[in-house]
């Protein structure tokens, strides 16, 4: 078995040599660092810790929303330089009563929506074409599901919660960023590759949008020459939304438990390549 963290890529080259490998168990929710097609071909069950990190990532998302809106990092830096008069520029803005647009309405996206609605009385827009209609009906009293261009044009805050795959790579580009209000901010705690970083950087540097909070990047770690590192209207964290003391423990325990289930001939939860179960070698799993 392999218990896999985010920074390591599992490729066909590796899997073709792992003759005795039964399962790959991710400590996180994303599996974009695993060649799923290859894993399935080699009869390897791949599982994720989906749901285990929800609370931590929701909290981190809210922290970034507040840090960007309240200019926390900039104001902290200015105070340390002795510029206490920065307070008179009235830079922070309130988020209470504003409109948030959530792209990807799974566990984390809906969790952020819940915090924004009930803690800050915000209006909630959402885009998720893959969310079943019955799930959408659960939120019909306080969430308005709409198209992506409408969401980007109306929201004061945009929060991205998308997996990285062939459909979402570079999905948030100039076409949508150009629709944002000049006072709007965007936050991404999912995967850096879903946003076209060059287009976002251009909008931020030219002040076409107010700011961004990014926990993830197209390339990690970001290159020292990345212009995002020099912008004072961006708050950056090192892909650490789920790396709280509590969440790291939960993810590790969950990953080990799923491995043990496979070893014991039991069906583990959160299998991301369920077609592998059609192979004769897995017919014995207790379902």
PDB file of C-alpha atoms in Angstrom:
ATOM      1  CA  UNK A   1       0.000   0.000   0.000  1.00  0.00           C
ATOM      2  CA  UNK A   2       0.992   3.616  -0.477  1.00  0.00           C
ATOM      3  CA  UNK A   3      -0.223   6.348   1.861  1.00  0.00           C
ATOM      4  CA  UNK A   4       0.124   9.402  -0.337  1.00  0.00           C
ATOM      5  CA  UNK A   5       0.507  13.080   0.453  1.00  0.00           C
ATOM      6  CA  UNK A   6       0.046  15.941  -2.004  1.00  0.00           C
ATOM      7  CA  UNK A   7       3.610  16.608  -3.184  1.00  0.00           C
ATOM      8  CA  UNK A   8       4.309  13.202  -4.765  1.00  0.00           C
ATOM      9  CA  UNK A   9       3.056  12.165  -8.203  1.00  0.00           C
ATOM     10  CA  UNK A  10       2.121   8.554  -8.889  1.00  0.00           C
ATOM     11  CA  UNK A  11       2.729   7.859 -12.579  1.00  0.00           C
ATOM     12  CA  UNK A  12       2.378   4.948 -14.984  1.00  0.00           C
ATOM     13  CA  UNK A  13       6.141   4.486 -14.808  1.00  0.00           C
ATOM     14  CA  UNK A  14       5.950   3.889 -11.057  1.00  0.00           C
ATOM     15  CA  UNK A  15       2.798   1.791 -11.123  1.00  0.00           C
ATOM     16  CA  UNK A  16       4.090  -0.517 -13.852  1.00  0.00           C
ATOM     17  CA  UNK A  17       6.847  -1.598 -11.457  1.00  0.00           C
ATOM     18  CA  UNK A  18       4.623  -1.978  -8.371  1.00  0.00           C
ATOM     19  CA  UNK A  19       3.526  -5.565  -8.945  1.00  0.00           C
ATOM     20  CA  UNK A  20       2.315  -6.162  -5.391  1.00  0.00           C
ATOM     21  CA  UNK A  21       0.647  -2.789  -4.817  1.00  0.00           C
ATOM     22  CA  UNK A  22      -2.999  -3.170  -3.808  1.00  0.00           C
ATOM     23  CA  UNK A  23      -4.113   0.313  -2.845  1.00  0.00           C
ATOM     24  CA  UNK A  24      -3.152   3.981  -2.795  1.00  0.00           C
ATOM     25  CA  UNK A  25      -4.671   5.925   0.075  1.00  0.00           C
ATOM     26  CA  UNK A  26      -4.593   9.728  -0.173  1.00  0.00           C
ATOM     27  CA  UNK A  27      -4.296  11.752   3.003  1.00  0.00           C
ATOM     28  CA  UNK A  28      -6.169  14.581   1.275  1.00  0.00           C
ATOM     29  CA  UNK A  29      -9.312  14.983  -0.780  1.00  0.00           C
ATOM     30  CA  UNK A  30      -7.759  15.592  -4.200  1.00  0.00           C
ATOM     31  CA  UNK A  31      -6.300  12.848  -6.378  1.00  0.00           C
ATOM     32  CA  UNK A  32      -4.886  14.926  -9.251  1.00  0.00           C
ATOM     33  CA  UNK A  33      -1.402  13.616  -8.375  1.00  0.00           C
ATOM     34  CA  UNK A  34      -2.407  10.028  -9.211  1.00  0.00           C
ATOM     35  CA  UNK A  35      -2.662   8.556 -12.701  1.00  0.00           C
ATOM     36  CA  UNK A  36      -6.095   7.036 -12.102  1.00  0.00           C
ATOM     37  CA  UNK A  37      -6.326   5.385 -15.505  1.00  0.00           C
ATOM     38  CA  UNK A  38      -3.038   3.611 -14.897  1.00  0.00           C
ATOM     39  CA  UNK A  39      -3.979   2.639 -11.344  1.00  0.00           C
ATOM     40  CA  UNK A  40      -7.201   1.089 -12.593  1.00  0.00           C
ATOM     41  CA  UNK A  41      -5.376  -0.751 -15.368  1.00  0.00           C
ATOM     42  CA  UNK A  42      -3.046  -2.275 -12.775  1.00  0.00           C
ATOM     43  CA  UNK A  43      -5.932  -3.209 -10.475  1.00  0.00           C
ATOM     44  CA  UNK A  44      -5.029  -0.725  -7.740  1.00  0.00           C
ATOM     45  CA  UNK A  45      -7.767   0.746  -5.546  1.00  0.00           C
ATOM     46  CA  UNK A  46      -7.324   4.500  -5.033  1.00  0.00           C
ATOM     47  CA  UNK A  47      -9.094   6.182  -2.122  1.00  0.00           C
ATOM     48  CA  UNK A  48      -9.218   9.731  -0.792  1.00  0.00           C
ATOM     49  CA  UNK A  49      -9.867  11.370   2.560  1.00  0.00           C
ATOM     50  CA  UNK A  50     -12.898  13.161   1.136  1.00  0.00           C
ATOM     51  CA  UNK A  51     -14.771  15.027   3.858  1.00  0.00           C
ATOM     52  CA  UNK A  52     -12.088  14.627   6.518  1.00  0.00           C
ATOM     53  CA  UNK A  53     -10.595  18.065   5.811  1.00  0.00           C
ATOM     54  CA  UNK A  54     -13.867  19.947   5.277  1.00  0.00           C
ATOM     55  CA  UNK A  55     -13.966  21.907   8.542  1.00  0.00           C
ATOM     56  CA  UNK A  56     -10.327  22.983   8.288  1.00  0.00           C
ATOM     57  CA  UNK A  57     -10.537  24.143   4.666  1.00  0.00           C
ATOM     58  CA  UNK A  58     -13.797  26.002   5.319  1.00  0.00           C
ATOM     59  CA  UNK A  59     -12.166  27.837   8.230  1.00  0.00           C
ATOM     60  CA  UNK A  60      -9.092  28.687   6.141  1.00  0.00           C
ATOM     61  CA  UNK A  61     -11.279  29.980   3.327  1.00  0.00           C
ATOM     62  CA  UNK A  62     -13.083  32.284   5.731  1.00  0.00           C
ATOM     63  CA  UNK A  63      -9.738  33.423   7.146  1.00  0.00           C
ATOM     64  CA  UNK A  64      -8.539  34.394   3.662  1.00  0.00           C
ATOM     65  CA  UNK A  65     -11.804  36.171   2.856  1.00  0.00           C
ATOM     66  CA  UNK A  66     -11.468  38.238   6.020  1.00  0.00           C
ATOM     67  CA  UNK A  67      -7.713  38.800   5.663  1.00  0.00           C
ATOM     68  CA  UNK A  68      -8.104  40.169   2.132  1.00  0.00           C
ATOM     69  CA  UNK A  69     -11.236  42.209   2.860  1.00  0.00           C
ATOM     70  CA  UNK A  70      -9.765  43.723   6.019  1.00  0.00           C
ATOM     71  CA  UNK A  71      -6.270  44.235   4.505  1.00  0.00           C
ATOM     72  CA  UNK A  72      -4.802  42.435   7.518  1.00  0.00           C
ATOM     73  CA  UNK A  73      -1.397  41.587   6.031  1.00  0.00           C
ATOM     74  CA  UNK A  74      -0.841  45.039   4.528  1.00  0.00           C
ATOM     75  CA  UNK A  75      -1.890  46.861   7.702  1.00  0.00           C
ATOM     76  CA  UNK A  76       0.275  44.603   9.862  1.00  0.00           C
ATOM     77  CA  UNK A  77       3.264  45.335   7.622  1.00  0.00           C
ATOM     78  CA  UNK A  78       2.682  49.097   7.733  1.00  0.00           C
ATOM     79  CA  UNK A  79       2.352  49.171  11.524  1.00  0.00           C
ATOM     80  CA  UNK A  80       5.676  47.319  11.828  1.00  0.00           C
ATOM     81  CA  UNK A  81       7.249  49.988   9.593  1.00  0.00           C
ATOM     82  CA  UNK A  82       5.975  52.695  11.939  1.00  0.00           C
ATOM     83  CA  UNK A  83       3.226  53.877   9.594  1.00  0.00           C
ATOM     84  CA  UNK A  84       0.365  54.031  12.091  1.00  0.00           C
ATOM     85  CA  UNK A  85      -1.342  56.706   9.993  1.00  0.00           C
ATOM     86  CA  UNK A  86      -2.260  54.027   7.457  1.00  0.00           C
ATOM     87  CA  UNK A  87      -5.429  53.711   9.514  1.00  0.00           C
ATOM     88  CA  UNK A  88      -6.748  56.954   8.028  1.00  0.00           C
ATOM     89  CA  UNK A  89      -6.828  55.528   4.504  1.00  0.00           C
ATOM     90  CA  UNK A  90      -9.909  53.461   5.404  1.00  0.00           C
ATOM     91  CA  UNK A  91      -8.703  50.505   3.353  1.00  0.00           C
ATOM     92  CA  UNK A  92     -10.712  47.604   4.853  1.00  0.00           C
ATOM     93  CA  UNK A  93     -14.242  46.784   3.726  1.00  0.00           C
ATOM     94  CA  UNK A  94     -17.101  44.992   5.459  1.00  0.00           C
ATOM     95  CA  UNK A  95     -18.312  41.622   4.228  1.00  0.00           C
ATOM     96  CA  UNK A  96     -21.592  41.551   6.134  1.00  0.00           C
ATOM     97  CA  UNK A  97     -24.528  41.723   3.739  1.00  0.00           C
ATOM     98  CA  UNK A  98     -22.365  41.329   0.638  1.00  0.00           C
ATOM     99  CA  UNK A  99     -22.792  38.691  -2.087  1.00  0.00           C
ATOM    100  CA  UNK A 100     -20.544  35.644  -2.267  1.00  0.00           C
ATOM    101  CA  UNK A 101     -20.256  33.480  -5.355  1.00  0.00           C
ATOM    102  CA  UNK A 102     -19.180  29.900  -4.758  1.00  0.00           C
ATOM    103  CA  UNK A 103     -17.773  27.877  -7.644  1.00  0.00           C
ATOM    104  CA  UNK A 104     -18.113  24.198  -6.748  1.00  0.00           C
ATOM    105  CA  UNK A 105     -20.810  23.415  -4.187  1.00  0.00           C
ATOM    106  CA  UNK A 106     -19.585  20.213  -2.580  1.00  0.00           C
ATOM    107  CA  UNK A 107     -18.832  19.706   1.096  1.00  0.00           C
ATOM    108  CA  UNK A 108     -16.375  22.587   1.345  1.00  0.00           C
ATOM    109  CA  UNK A 109     -18.217  25.000  -0.938  1.00  0.00           C
ATOM    110  CA  UNK A 110     -21.519  24.467   0.859  1.00  0.00           C
ATOM    111  CA  UNK A 111     -19.709  24.758   4.196  1.00  0.00           C
ATOM    112  CA  UNK A 112     -18.358  28.169   3.218  1.00  0.00           C
ATOM    113  CA  UNK A 113     -21.831  29.177   2.044  1.00  0.00           C
ATOM    114  CA  UNK A 114     -23.244  28.203   5.420  1.00  0.00           C
ATOM    115  CA  UNK A 115     -20.705  30.351   7.307  1.00  0.00           C
ATOM    116  CA  UNK A 116     -21.259  33.320   5.017  1.00  0.00           C
ATOM    117  CA  UNK A 117     -25.044  33.131   5.209  1.00  0.00           C
ATOM    118  CA  UNK A 118     -25.500  32.552   8.906  1.00  0.00           C
ATOM    119  CA  UNK A 119     -22.488  34.395  10.338  1.00  0.00           C
ATOM    120  CA  UNK A 120     -22.340  37.354   7.946  1.00  0.00           C
ATOM    121  CA  UNK A 121     -25.859  37.555   6.473  1.00  0.00           C
ATOM    122  CA  UNK A 122     -24.451  37.290   2.962  1.00  0.00           C
ATOM    123  CA  UNK A 123     -26.359  36.503  -0.202  1.00  0.00           C
ATOM    124  CA  UNK A 124     -25.123  33.265  -1.776  1.00  0.00           C
ATOM    125  CA  UNK A 125     -24.718  32.522  -5.469  1.00  0.00           C
ATOM    126  CA  UNK A 126     -23.425  29.127  -6.574  1.00  0.00           C
ATOM    127  CA  UNK A 127     -22.267  27.385  -9.722  1.00  0.00           C
ATOM    128  CA  UNK A 128     -22.051  23.601  -9.852  1.00  0.00           C
ATOM    129  CA  UNK A 129     -23.373  21.845 -12.971  1.00  0.00           C
ATOM    130  CA  UNK A 130     -22.609  18.443 -11.465  1.00  0.00           C
ATOM    131  CA  UNK A 131     -24.644  18.872  -8.288  1.00  0.00           C
ATOM    132  CA  UNK A 132     -27.798  16.716  -8.500  1.00  0.00           C
ATOM    133  CA  UNK A 133     -31.114  18.563  -8.647  1.00  0.00           C
ATOM    134  CA  UNK A 134     -32.299  16.999  -5.394  1.00  0.00           C
ATOM    135  CA  UNK A 135     -29.216  18.382  -3.616  1.00  0.00           C
ATOM    136  CA  UNK A 136     -29.838  21.834  -5.073  1.00  0.00           C
ATOM    137  CA  UNK A 137     -33.385  21.759  -3.742  1.00  0.00           C
ATOM    138  CA  UNK A 138     -32.003  21.418  -0.208  1.00  0.00           C
ATOM    139  CA  UNK A 139     -30.578  24.939  -0.544  1.00  0.00           C
ATOM    140  CA  UNK A 140     -33.313  26.589  -2.624  1.00  0.00           C
ATOM    141  CA  UNK A 141     -34.432  28.912   0.182  1.00  0.00           C
ATOM    142  CA  UNK A 142     -31.082  30.687   0.491  1.00  0.00           C
ATOM    143  CA  UNK A 143     -28.779  29.764  -2.426  1.00  0.00           C
ATOM    144  CA  UNK A 144     -29.299  30.932  -6.004  1.00  0.00           C
ATOM    145  CA  UNK A 145     -27.696  28.585  -8.511  1.00  0.00           C
ATOM    146  CA  UNK A 146     -26.684  30.401 -11.684  1.00  0.00           C
ATOM    147  CA  UNK A 147     -24.319  30.353 -14.648  1.00  0.00           C
ATOM    148  CA  UNK A 148     -20.651  31.163 -14.164  1.00  0.00           C
ATOM    149  CA  UNK A 149     -20.692  34.490 -16.011  1.00  0.00           C
ATOM    150  CA  UNK A 150     -23.619  35.686 -13.914  1.00  0.00           C
ATOM    151  CA  UNK A 151     -21.859  34.661 -10.710  1.00  0.00           C
ATOM    152  CA  UNK A 152     -18.626  36.472 -11.619  1.00  0.00           C
ATOM    153  CA  UNK A 153     -20.516  39.596 -12.607  1.00  0.00           C
ATOM    154  CA  UNK A 154     -22.629  39.872  -9.455  1.00  0.00           C
ATOM    155  CA  UNK A 155     -20.498  38.591  -6.575  1.00  0.00           C
ATOM    156  CA  UNK A 156     -18.444  40.788  -4.243  1.00  0.00           C
ATOM    157  CA  UNK A 157     -16.457  37.749  -3.120  1.00  0.00           C
ATOM    158  CA  UNK A 158     -15.738  34.654  -5.215  1.00  0.00           C
ATOM    159  CA  UNK A 159     -14.584  31.426  -3.593  1.00  0.00           C
ATOM    160  CA  UNK A 160     -13.247  28.564  -5.730  1.00  0.00           C
ATOM    161  CA  UNK A 161     -13.810  24.929  -4.694  1.00  0.00           C
ATOM    162  CA  UNK A 162     -13.083  22.815  -7.759  1.00  0.00           C
ATOM    163  CA  UNK A 163     -11.115  19.618  -8.315  1.00  0.00           C
ATOM    164  CA  UNK A 164      -8.335  19.838 -10.891  1.00  0.00           C
ATOM    165  CA  UNK A 165      -9.033  17.774 -13.992  1.00  0.00           C
ATOM    166  CA  UNK A 166      -9.098  18.157 -17.773  1.00  0.00           C
ATOM    167  CA  UNK A 167     -12.404  20.045 -17.612  1.00  0.00           C
ATOM    168  CA  UNK A 168     -11.376  22.537 -14.908  1.00  0.00           C
ATOM    169  CA  UNK A 169      -7.724  23.229 -15.758  1.00  0.00           C
ATOM    170  CA  UNK A 170      -7.395  26.955 -16.490  1.00  0.00           C
ATOM    171  CA  UNK A 171     -11.180  27.273 -16.323  1.00  0.00           C
ATOM    172  CA  UNK A 172     -11.137  30.576 -14.418  1.00  0.00           C
ATOM    173  CA  UNK A 173      -9.468  32.833 -16.964  1.00  0.00           C
ATOM    174  CA  UNK A 174      -9.629  36.350 -18.347  1.00  0.00           C
ATOM    175  CA  UNK A 175     -13.108  35.712 -19.745  1.00  0.00           C
ATOM    176  CA  UNK A 176     -14.544  35.398 -16.242  1.00  0.00           C
ATOM    177  CA  UNK A 177     -12.090  37.524 -14.260  1.00  0.00           C
ATOM    178  CA  UNK A 178     -12.885  40.478 -16.538  1.00  0.00           C
ATOM    179  CA  UNK A 179     -16.524  40.259 -15.432  1.00  0.00           C
ATOM    180  CA  UNK A 180     -15.660  40.867 -11.772  1.00  0.00           C
ATOM    181  CA  UNK A 181     -16.454  44.145 -10.038  1.00  0.00           C
ATOM    182  CA  UNK A 182     -13.465  46.417  -9.388  1.00  0.00           C
ATOM    183  CA  UNK A 183     -14.095  46.042  -5.657  1.00  0.00           C
ATOM    184  CA  UNK A 184     -14.444  42.254  -5.761  1.00  0.00           C
ATOM    185  CA  UNK A 185     -12.011  39.686  -4.389  1.00  0.00           C
ATOM    186  CA  UNK A 186     -11.334  36.055  -5.287  1.00  0.00           C
ATOM    187  CA  UNK A 187     -10.204  33.253  -2.975  1.00  0.00           C
ATOM    188  CA  UNK A 188      -8.904  29.832  -3.986  1.00  0.00           C
ATOM    189  CA  UNK A 189      -8.358  26.964  -1.547  1.00  0.00           C
ATOM    190  CA  UNK A 190      -8.875  24.126  -4.042  1.00  0.00           C
ATOM    191  CA  UNK A 191      -6.197  23.696  -6.731  1.00  0.00           C
ATOM    192  CA  UNK A 192      -4.057  26.404  -8.292  1.00  0.00           C
ATOM    193  CA  UNK A 193      -4.395  24.999 -11.786  1.00  0.00           C
ATOM    194  CA  UNK A 194      -8.090  25.839 -12.049  1.00  0.00           C
ATOM    195  CA  UNK A 195      -7.225  29.554 -12.303  1.00  0.00           C
ATOM    196  CA  UNK A 196      -5.172  31.016 -15.142  1.00  0.00           C
ATOM    197  CA  UNK A 197      -2.519  32.613 -12.950  1.00  0.00           C
ATOM    198  CA  UNK A 198      -1.289  35.007 -15.629  1.00  0.00           C
ATOM    199  CA  UNK A 199      -4.778  36.414 -16.184  1.00  0.00           C
ATOM    200  CA  UNK A 200      -5.365  36.747 -12.443  1.00  0.00           C
ATOM    201  CA  UNK A 201      -2.011  38.462 -11.908  1.00  0.00           C
ATOM    202  CA  UNK A 202      -2.779  40.975 -14.647  1.00  0.00           C
ATOM    203  CA  UNK A 203      -6.148  41.854 -13.109  1.00  0.00           C
ATOM    204  CA  UNK A 204      -4.610  42.256  -9.652  1.00  0.00           C
ATOM    205  CA  UNK A 205      -1.594  44.293 -10.754  1.00  0.00           C
ATOM    206  CA  UNK A 206      -3.772  46.668 -12.793  1.00  0.00           C
ATOM    207  CA  UNK A 207      -6.260  46.928  -9.895  1.00  0.00           C
ATOM    208  CA  UNK A 208      -9.086  45.654 -12.094  1.00  0.00           C
ATOM    209  CA  UNK A 209     -10.155  43.666  -9.031  1.00  0.00           C
ATOM    210  CA  UNK A 210      -9.531  44.499  -5.389  1.00  0.00           C
ATOM    211  CA  UNK A 211      -7.603  41.471  -4.183  1.00  0.00           C
ATOM    212  CA  UNK A 212      -7.097  37.743  -3.869  1.00  0.00           C
ATOM    213  CA  UNK A 213      -6.450  35.124  -1.218  1.00  0.00           C
ATOM    214  CA  UNK A 214      -4.578  32.099  -2.547  1.00  0.00           C
ATOM    215  CA  UNK A 215      -3.672  28.909  -0.742  1.00  0.00           C
ATOM    216  CA  UNK A 216      -2.744  27.135  -3.978  1.00  0.00           C
ATOM    217  CA  UNK A 217      -0.696  27.881  -7.098  1.00  0.00           C
ATOM    218  CA  UNK A 218      -0.229  26.586 -10.648  1.00  0.00           C
ATOM    219  CA  UNK A 219       3.256  25.444  -9.641  1.00  0.00           C
ATOM    220  CA  UNK A 220       4.061  24.598  -6.045  1.00  0.00           C
ATOM    221  CA  UNK A 221       6.069  25.996  -4.469  1.00  0.00           C
ATOM    222  CA  UNK A 222       5.722  29.139  -6.591  1.00  0.00           C
ATOM    223  CA  UNK A 223       8.845  30.331  -8.359  1.00  0.00           C
ATOM    224  CA  UNK A 224      10.576  33.212  -6.505  1.00  0.00           C
ATOM    225  CA  UNK A 225      10.036  35.330  -9.622  1.00  0.00           C
ATOM    226  CA  UNK A 226       6.261  34.803  -9.556  1.00  0.00           C
ATOM    227  CA  UNK A 227       4.773  38.336  -9.704  1.00  0.00           C
ATOM    228  CA  UNK A 228       2.025  37.372  -7.254  1.00  0.00           C
ATOM    229  CA  UNK A 229       4.659  37.415  -4.514  1.00  0.00           C
ATOM    230  CA  UNK A 230       5.208  41.126  -5.035  1.00  0.00           C
ATOM    231  CA  UNK A 231       1.579  42.284  -4.948  1.00  0.00           C
ATOM    232  CA  UNK A 232       0.277  43.870  -1.749  1.00  0.00           C
ATOM    233  CA  UNK A 233      -3.375  43.139  -2.573  1.00  0.00           C
ATOM    234  CA  UNK A 234      -2.829  39.379  -2.379  1.00  0.00           C
ATOM    235  CA  UNK A 235      -2.692  37.175   0.720  1.00  0.00           C
ATOM    236  CA  UNK A 236      -0.774  33.939   0.168  1.00  0.00           C
ATOM    237  CA  UNK A 237      -0.529  30.730   2.191  1.00  0.00           C
ATOM    238  CA  UNK A 238       1.478  27.566   1.328  1.00  0.00           C
ATOM    239  CA  UNK A 239      -1.275  25.060   0.422  1.00  0.00           C
ATOM    240  CA  UNK A 240      -1.906  24.719   4.125  1.00  0.00           C
ATOM    241  CA  UNK A 241      -5.691  25.005   4.442  1.00  0.00           C
ATOM    242  CA  UNK A 242      -5.999  21.395   5.600  1.00  0.00           C
ATOM    243  CA  UNK A 243      -2.738  21.297   7.533  1.00  0.00           C
ATOM    244  CA  UNK A 244      -4.034  22.106  10.983  1.00  0.00           C
ATOM    245  CA  UNK A 245      -2.802  20.010  13.887  1.00  0.00           C
ATOM    246  CA  UNK A 246      -6.211  18.389  14.188  1.00  0.00           C
ATOM    247  CA  UNK A 247      -6.824  17.805  10.477  1.00  0.00           C
ATOM    248  CA  UNK A 248      -3.416  16.254   9.802  1.00  0.00           C
ATOM    249  CA  UNK A 249      -4.150  13.685  12.483  1.00  0.00           C
ATOM    250  CA  UNK A 250      -7.637  13.003  11.082  1.00  0.00           C
ATOM    251  CA  UNK A 251      -6.329  12.566   7.540  1.00  0.00           C
ATOM    252  CA  UNK A 252      -3.519  10.233   8.605  1.00  0.00           C
ATOM    253  CA  UNK A 253      -5.837   8.036  10.660  1.00  0.00           C
ATOM    254  CA  UNK A 254      -8.419   7.951   7.863  1.00  0.00           C
ATOM    255  CA  UNK A 255      -5.803   6.971   5.260  1.00  0.00           C
ATOM    256  CA  UNK A 256      -4.478   4.126   7.417  1.00  0.00           C
ATOM    257  CA  UNK A 257      -7.977   2.869   8.225  1.00  0.00           C
ATOM    258  CA  UNK A 258      -8.811   2.590   4.521  1.00  0.00           C
ATOM    259  CA  UNK A 259      -5.621   0.636   3.834  1.00  0.00           C
ATOM    260  CA  UNK A 260      -6.414  -1.782   6.649  1.00  0.00           C
ATOM    261  CA  UNK A 261      -9.911  -2.302   5.273  1.00  0.00           C
ATOM    262  CA  UNK A 262      -8.483  -3.347   1.902  1.00  0.00           C
ATOM    263  CA  UNK A 263      -6.027  -5.708   3.605  1.00  0.00           C
ATOM    264  CA  UNK A 264      -8.912  -7.221   5.575  1.00  0.00           C
ATOM    265  CA  UNK A 265     -11.021  -7.772   2.451  1.00  0.00           C
ATOM    266  CA  UNK A 266     -13.479  -4.992   3.255  1.00  0.00           C
ATOM    267  CA  UNK A 267     -14.779  -2.283   0.958  1.00  0.00           C
ATOM    268  CA  UNK A 268     -13.136   1.059   1.913  1.00  0.00           C
ATOM    269  CA  UNK A 269     -15.035   4.345   1.574  1.00  0.00           C
ATOM    270  CA  UNK A 270     -14.177   7.084  -0.927  1.00  0.00           C
ATOM    271  CA  UNK A 271     -12.948   4.896  -3.787  1.00  0.00           C
ATOM    272  CA  UNK A 272     -12.221   7.311  -6.650  1.00  0.00           C
ATOM    273  CA  UNK A 273     -11.768   4.648  -9.362  1.00  0.00           C
ATOM    274  CA  UNK A 274     -14.763   2.363  -8.650  1.00  0.00           C
ATOM    275  CA  UNK A 275     -14.436   0.654 -12.037  1.00  0.00           C
ATOM    276  CA  UNK A 276     -11.427  -1.210 -10.603  1.00  0.00           C
ATOM    277  CA  UNK A 277     -13.882  -3.259  -8.538  1.00  0.00           C
ATOM    278  CA  UNK A 278     -15.016  -5.019 -11.709  1.00  0.00           C
ATOM    279  CA  UNK A 279     -11.717  -6.887 -11.837  1.00  0.00           C
ATOM    280  CA  UNK A 280     -11.757 -10.498 -10.586  1.00  0.00           C
ATOM    281  CA  UNK A 281      -9.128  -9.757  -7.924  1.00  0.00           C
ATOM    282  CA  UNK A 282     -11.618  -7.572  -6.018  1.00  0.00           C
ATOM    283  CA  UNK A 283     -14.724  -9.765  -6.222  1.00  0.00           C
ATOM    284  CA  UNK A 284     -14.058 -10.949  -2.666  1.00  0.00           C
ATOM    285  CA  UNK A 285     -14.436  -7.517  -1.054  1.00  0.00           C
ATOM    286  CA  UNK A 286     -17.217  -7.339   1.525  1.00  0.00           C
ATOM    287  CA  UNK A 287     -19.575  -4.661   0.281  1.00  0.00           C
TER     288      UNK A 287
END
